[in-house]
Amino acid sequence: MLHTVNKSPFERNALETCLQHAKKGSSILLIEDGVYGAVKGTLHAQRLAEASKNVKIYALAPDVDTRGLNGRLVDGVTLVDYGGFVDLVTEHNAVQAWL
């Protein structure tokens, strides 16, 4: 399953809820303000880094660029462009959007 998170973890609990429900082998794609969840040095980033042992973590590169977060994401987060976003959707049997 592909999980998408588009809200900042500093405003909503969508990322935390996603992490609680994501099963081993799932993928999480951070989009829009959801990319703030992968910024180094935050509690959320630590939680995301722990989760990356069991799930693949992606972030939408244009959203990372727009927010000036290049080079500030935790290790293990793979950046994808819009084409990569489409590829992830087609590679997974279901998509769960966490709002």
Coordinates of N, CA, C and O in Angstrom, one line a residue:
M1 N 0.8 -1.2 0.0 CA 0.0 0.0 0.0 C 0.9 1.2 0.0 O 1.9 1.3 0.6
L2 N 0.4 2.2 -0.7 CA 1.1 3.5 -0.7 C 0.3 4.5 0.2 O -0.9 4.6 0.0
H3 N 1.0 5.1 1.1 CA 0.3 6.1 2.0 C 0.8 7.4 1.6 O 2.0 7.6 1.4
T4 N -0.1 8.4 1.5 CA 0.4 9.8 1.2 C 0.0 10.7 2.4 O -1.1 10.5 3.0
V5 N 0.9 11.6 2.7 CA 0.7 12.5 3.8 C 0.9 13.9 3.3 O 2.0 14.2 2.8
N6 N -0.1 14.8 3.4 CA 0.1 16.1 2.8 C 0.0 17.2 3.9 O 0.1 18.4 3.5
K7 N -0.1 16.9 5.1 CA -0.2 17.9 6.2 C 1.1 17.9 7.0 O 1.6 16.9 7.3
S8 N 1.5 19.1 7.5 CA 2.6 19.2 8.3 C 2.4 18.5 9.7 O 1.3 18.6 10.3
P9 N 3.3 17.7 10.2 CA 3.1 17.0 11.4 C 3.1 18.0 12.6 O 2.8 17.7 13.7
F10 N 3.5 19.3 12.3 CA 3.4 20.3 13.4 C 2.0 20.9 13.5 O 1.8 21.7 14.4
E11 N 1.1 20.6 12.6 CA -0.2 21.1 12.6 C -1.3 20.0 12.8 O -2.3 20.3 13.4
R12 N -1.0 18.8 12.2 CA -2.0 17.7 12.3 C -1.2 16.4 12.7 O 0.0 16.4 12.6
N13 N -2.0 15.4 13.0 CA -1.4 14.2 13.4 C -1.4 13.1 12.3 O -1.3 11.9 12.6
A14 N -1.6 13.6 11.1 CA -1.7 12.6 9.9 C -0.5 11.7 9.8 O -0.6 10.5 9.6
L15 N 0.7 12.3 9.9 CA 1.9 11.5 9.8 C 2.0 10.4 10.9 O 2.3 9.3 10.6
E16 N 1.7 10.8 12.1 CA 1.8 9.9 13.2 C 0.8 8.7 13.0 O 1.1 7.6 13.2
T17 N -0.4 9.1 12.6 CA -1.5 8.1 12.4 C -1.1 7.2 11.2 O -1.2 6.0 11.3
C18 N -0.5 7.8 10.2 CA 0.0 7.0 9.1 C 1.0 6.0 9.5 O 1.0 4.8 9.2
L19 N 2.0 6.4 10.3 CA 3.1 5.5 10.8 C 2.5 4.4 11.7 O 3.1 3.3 11.7
Q20 N 1.4 4.7 12.4 CA 0.9 3.6 13.2 C 0.2 2.6 12.4 O 0.1 1.4 12.8
H21 N -0.3 2.9 11.2 CA -1.0 2.0 10.4 C -0.2 1.4 9.2 O -0.6 0.4 8.6
A22 N 0.9 2.0 8.9 CA 1.7 1.5 7.8 C 2.3 0.1 8.1 O 2.9 0.0 9.2
K23 N 2.1 -0.8 7.3 CA 2.7 -2.2 7.6 C 4.0 -2.4 6.8 O 4.3 -1.7 5.9
K24 N 4.7 -3.3 7.3 CA 6.0 -3.6 6.7 C 5.8 -3.9 5.2 O 4.9 -4.6 4.8
G25 N 6.7 -3.2 4.4 CA 6.6 -3.3 3.0 C 5.8 -2.2 2.3 O 5.8 -2.1 1.1
S26 N 5.2 -1.4 3.1 CA 4.4 -0.3 2.6 C 5.3 0.8 2.2 O 6.5 0.8 2.5
S27 N 4.8 1.8 1.5 CA 5.5 3.0 1.1 C 4.8 4.2 1.6 O 3.5 4.2 1.6
I28 N 5.5 5.2 2.0 CA 4.9 6.5 2.5 C 5.5 7.6 1.6 O 6.7 7.7 1.5
L29 N 4.6 8.4 1.0 CA 5.0 9.5 0.2 C 4.6 10.8 0.9 O 3.4 11.0 1.1
L30 N 5.6 11.6 1.2 CA 5.3 12.9 1.8 C 5.1 14.0 0.7 O 6.0 14.1 -0.1
I31 N 4.0 14.7 0.7 CA 3.7 15.7 -0.3 C 3.3 17.0 0.4 O 2.9 16.9 1.6
E32 N 3.3 18.0 -0.4 CA 2.9 19.4 0.1 C 3.5 19.6 1.5 O 4.7 19.4 1.6
D33 N 2.8 20.1 2.5 CA 3.4 20.4 3.8 C 3.8 19.1 4.6 O 4.5 19.2 5.6
G34 N 3.4 17.9 4.1 CA 3.8 16.7 4.7 C 5.3 16.5 4.7 O 5.9 15.8 5.5
V35 N 6.1 17.2 3.7 CA 7.5 17.0 3.7 C 8.2 17.6 4.9 O 9.3 17.1 5.2
Y36 N 7.6 18.4 5.7 CA 8.2 18.9 6.9 C 8.4 17.8 7.9 O 9.3 17.9 8.8
G37 N 7.7 16.7 7.8 CA 7.9 15.6 8.6 C 9.3 14.9 8.5 O 9.7 14.1 9.4
A38 N 10.0 15.2 7.4 CA 11.3 14.5 7.2 C 12.4 15.4 7.5 O 13.6 15.0 7.2
V39 N 12.2 16.6 8.0 CA 13.3 17.5 8.3 C 14.1 17.0 9.5 O 13.6 16.6 10.5
K40 N 15.4 17.0 9.3 CA 16.4 16.5 10.3 C 16.2 17.3 11.6 O 15.9 18.5 11.6
G41 N 16.4 16.6 12.7 CA 16.5 17.3 14.0 C 15.1 17.5 14.7 O 15.1 18.1 15.7
T42 N 14.1 16.9 14.1 CA 12.8 17.0 14.7 C 12.4 15.7 15.3 O 12.9 14.6 14.9
L43 N 11.4 15.7 16.2 CA 10.9 14.5 16.8 C 10.3 13.6 15.7 O 10.4 12.4 15.7
H44 N 9.6 14.3 14.8 CA 8.9 13.6 13.7 C 10.0 12.9 12.8 O 9.7 11.7 12.3
A45 N 11.1 13.5 12.5 CA 12.1 12.9 11.7 C 12.7 11.7 12.3 O 12.9 10.7 11.7
Q46 N 12.8 11.7 13.6 CA 13.4 10.5 14.4 C 12.4 9.4 14.2 O 12.8 8.2 14.0
R47 N 11.1 9.7 14.3 CA 10.1 8.6 14.2 C 10.1 8.1 12.8 O 9.9 6.9 12.6
L48 N 10.2 9.0 11.8 CA 10.2 8.6 10.4 C 11.5 7.7 10.1 O 11.4 6.7 9.4
A49 N 12.6 8.1 10.7 CA 13.8 7.3 10.5 C 13.6 5.9 11.1 O 14.1 4.9 10.4
E50 N 13.0 5.8 12.2 CA 12.7 4.4 12.8 C 11.8 3.6 11.9 O 12.0 2.4 11.7
A51 N 10.8 4.3 11.3 CA 9.8 3.6 10.5 C 10.5 3.1 9.2 O 10.0 2.2 8.6
S52 N 11.5 3.9 8.7 CA 12.1 3.5 7.4 C 12.8 2.2 7.5 O 13.2 1.7 6.4
K53 N 12.9 1.6 8.6 CA 13.5 0.2 8.7 C 12.5 -0.8 8.1 O 12.8 -1.9 7.7
N54 N 11.2 -0.5 8.1 CA 10.1 -1.4 7.7 C 9.3 -0.9 6.5 O 8.7 -1.7 5.8
V55 N 9.4 0.4 6.2 CA 8.6 1.0 5.1 C 9.6 1.9 4.3 O 10.6 2.4 4.8
K56 N 9.2 2.1 3.0 CA 10.0 3.0 2.2 C 9.4 4.4 2.3 O 8.2 4.5 2.3
I57 N 10.3 5.4 2.5 CA 9.9 6.7 2.6 C 10.3 7.6 1.4 O 11.4 7.5 1.0
Y58 N 9.3 8.3 0.8 CA 9.6 9.1 -0.3 C 9.1 10.5 0.0 O 8.2 10.7 0.8
A59 N 9.6 11.5 -0.7 CA 9.2 12.9 -0.6 C 9.1 13.5 -2.0 O 10.0 13.2 -2.8
L60 N 8.1 14.3 -2.2 CA 8.0 14.9 -3.6 C 9.0 16.0 -3.7 O 8.8 17.0 -3.0
A61 N 9.9 15.9 -4.6 CA 11.0 16.8 -4.7 C 10.5 18.3 -5.0 O 11.1 19.2 -4.4
P62 N 9.5 18.5 -5.9 CA 9.1 19.9 -6.1 C 8.6 20.5 -4.8 O 8.8 21.7 -4.6
D63 N 7.9 19.8 -3.9 CA 7.4 20.3 -2.7 C 8.6 20.6 -1.7 O 8.6 21.5 -0.9
V64 N 9.6 19.7 -1.7 CA 10.8 19.9 -0.9 C 11.5 21.2 -1.4 O 11.9 22.1 -0.6
D65 N 11.7 21.4 -2.7 CA 12.3 22.5 -3.3 C 11.5 23.8 -2.9 O 12.1 24.8 -2.5
T66 N 10.2 23.8 -3.1 CA 9.4 25.0 -2.8 C 9.5 25.5 -1.4 O 9.5 26.7 -1.1
R67 N 9.7 24.5 -0.5 CA 9.8 24.9 0.9 C 11.3 25.1 1.4 O 11.5 25.3 2.6
G68 N 12.2 25.1 0.5 CA 13.6 25.3 0.8 C 14.2 24.3 1.7 O 15.1 24.6 2.5
L69 N 13.8 23.0 1.6 CA 14.3 22.0 2.5 C 15.3 21.0 1.8 O 15.7 20.0 2.4
N70 N 15.9 21.4 0.7 CA 16.9 20.6 0.1 C 18.1 20.4 1.0 O 18.5 21.4 1.6
G71 N 18.5 19.2 1.2 CA 19.7 18.9 2.1 C 19.4 18.9 3.5 O 20.3 18.8 4.4
R72 N 18.1 19.1 3.9 CA 17.7 19.1 5.3 C 16.9 17.9 5.7 O 16.3 17.9 6.8
L73 N 16.7 16.9 4.8 CA 15.9 15.8 5.1 C 16.7 14.6 5.8 O 17.9 14.5 5.5
V74 N 16.1 13.8 6.6 CA 16.7 12.7 7.2 C 17.2 11.7 6.1 O 16.6 11.7 5.0
D75 N 18.2 11.0 6.5 CA 18.7 9.9 5.5 C 17.6 8.9 5.3 O 16.8 8.6 6.2
G76 N 17.6 8.3 4.2 CA 16.7 7.2 3.9 C 15.4 7.7 3.2 O 14.6 6.9 2.8
V77 N 15.3 9.0 3.0 CA 14.1 9.5 2.3 C 14.5 9.7 0.8 O 15.5 10.4 0.5
T78 N 13.8 9.1 -0.1 CA 14.0 9.1 -1.5 C 13.2 10.2 -2.1 O 12.0 10.2 -1.9
L79 N 13.8 11.1 -2.8 CA 13.1 12.2 -3.5 C 12.5 11.7 -4.9 O 13.3 11.0 -5.6
V80 N 11.3 12.0 -5.2 CA 10.7 11.6 -6.5 C 10.1 12.9 -7.1 O 9.7 13.8 -6.4
D81 N 10.1 12.9 -8.4 CA 9.4 14.0 -9.1 C 8.0 13.5 -9.4 O 7.5 12.5 -8.9
Y82 N 7.2 14.3 -10.2 CA 5.8 14.0 -10.4 C 5.7 12.7 -11.1 O 4.7 11.9 -10.9
G83 N 6.6 12.4 -12.1 CA 6.6 11.1 -12.7 C 6.8 10.0 -11.8 O 6.1 8.9 -11.9
G84 N 7.7 10.2 -10.8 CA 7.9 9.2 -9.8 C 6.7 9.0 -8.9 O 6.4 7.8 -8.4
F85 N 5.9 10.0 -8.6 CA 4.7 10.0 -7.9 C 3.7 9.1 -8.6 O 3.1 8.1 -8.0
V86 N 3.6 9.3 -9.9 CA 2.7 8.4 -10.7 C 3.1 7.0 -10.7 O 2.3 6.1 -10.6
D87 N 4.4 6.8 -10.8 CA 5.0 5.4 -10.8 C 4.6 4.7 -9.5 O 4.2 3.6 -9.4
L88 N 4.8 5.4 -8.3 CA 4.5 4.9 -7.0 C 3.0 4.5 -7.0 O 2.6 3.4 -6.4
V89 N 2.1 5.3 -7.5 CA 0.7 5.0 -7.5 C 0.4 3.7 -8.3 O -0.4 2.9 -7.8
T90 N 1.0 3.6 -9.4 CA 0.8 2.4 -10.3 C 1.4 1.2 -9.7 O 1.0 0.1 -10.1
E91 N 2.5 1.3 -9.0 CA 3.2 0.1 -8.4 C 2.5 -0.5 -7.2 O 2.8 -1.6 -6.8
H92 N 1.6 0.3 -6.6 CA 1.0 -0.2 -5.4 C -0.5 -0.5 -5.6 O -1.1 0.1 -6.5
N93 N -1.0 -1.5 -4.9 CA -2.4 -2.0 -5.2 C -3.4 -1.1 -4.6 O -4.6 -1.2 -4.9
A94 N -3.0 -0.2 -3.7 CA -4.0 0.7 -3.1 C -3.2 1.9 -2.6 O -2.0 1.9 -2.3
V95 N -4.0 3.0 -2.5 CA -3.4 4.3 -2.0 C -4.3 4.8 -0.8 O -5.5 4.9 -1.0
Q96 N -3.7 5.1 0.3 CA -4.4 5.7 1.4 C -3.9 7.1 1.6 O -2.7 7.3 1.9
A97 N -4.7 8.1 1.5 CA -4.4 9.5 1.7 C -4.7 9.9 3.2 O -5.8 9.8 3.6
W98 N -3.7 10.3 3.9 CA -3.8 10.8 5.3 C -3.9 12.3 5.3 O -3.0 12.9 4.9
L99 N -5.1 12.8 5.7 CA -5.3 14.2 5.6 C -5.2 14.9 7.0 O -5.4 14.3 8.0

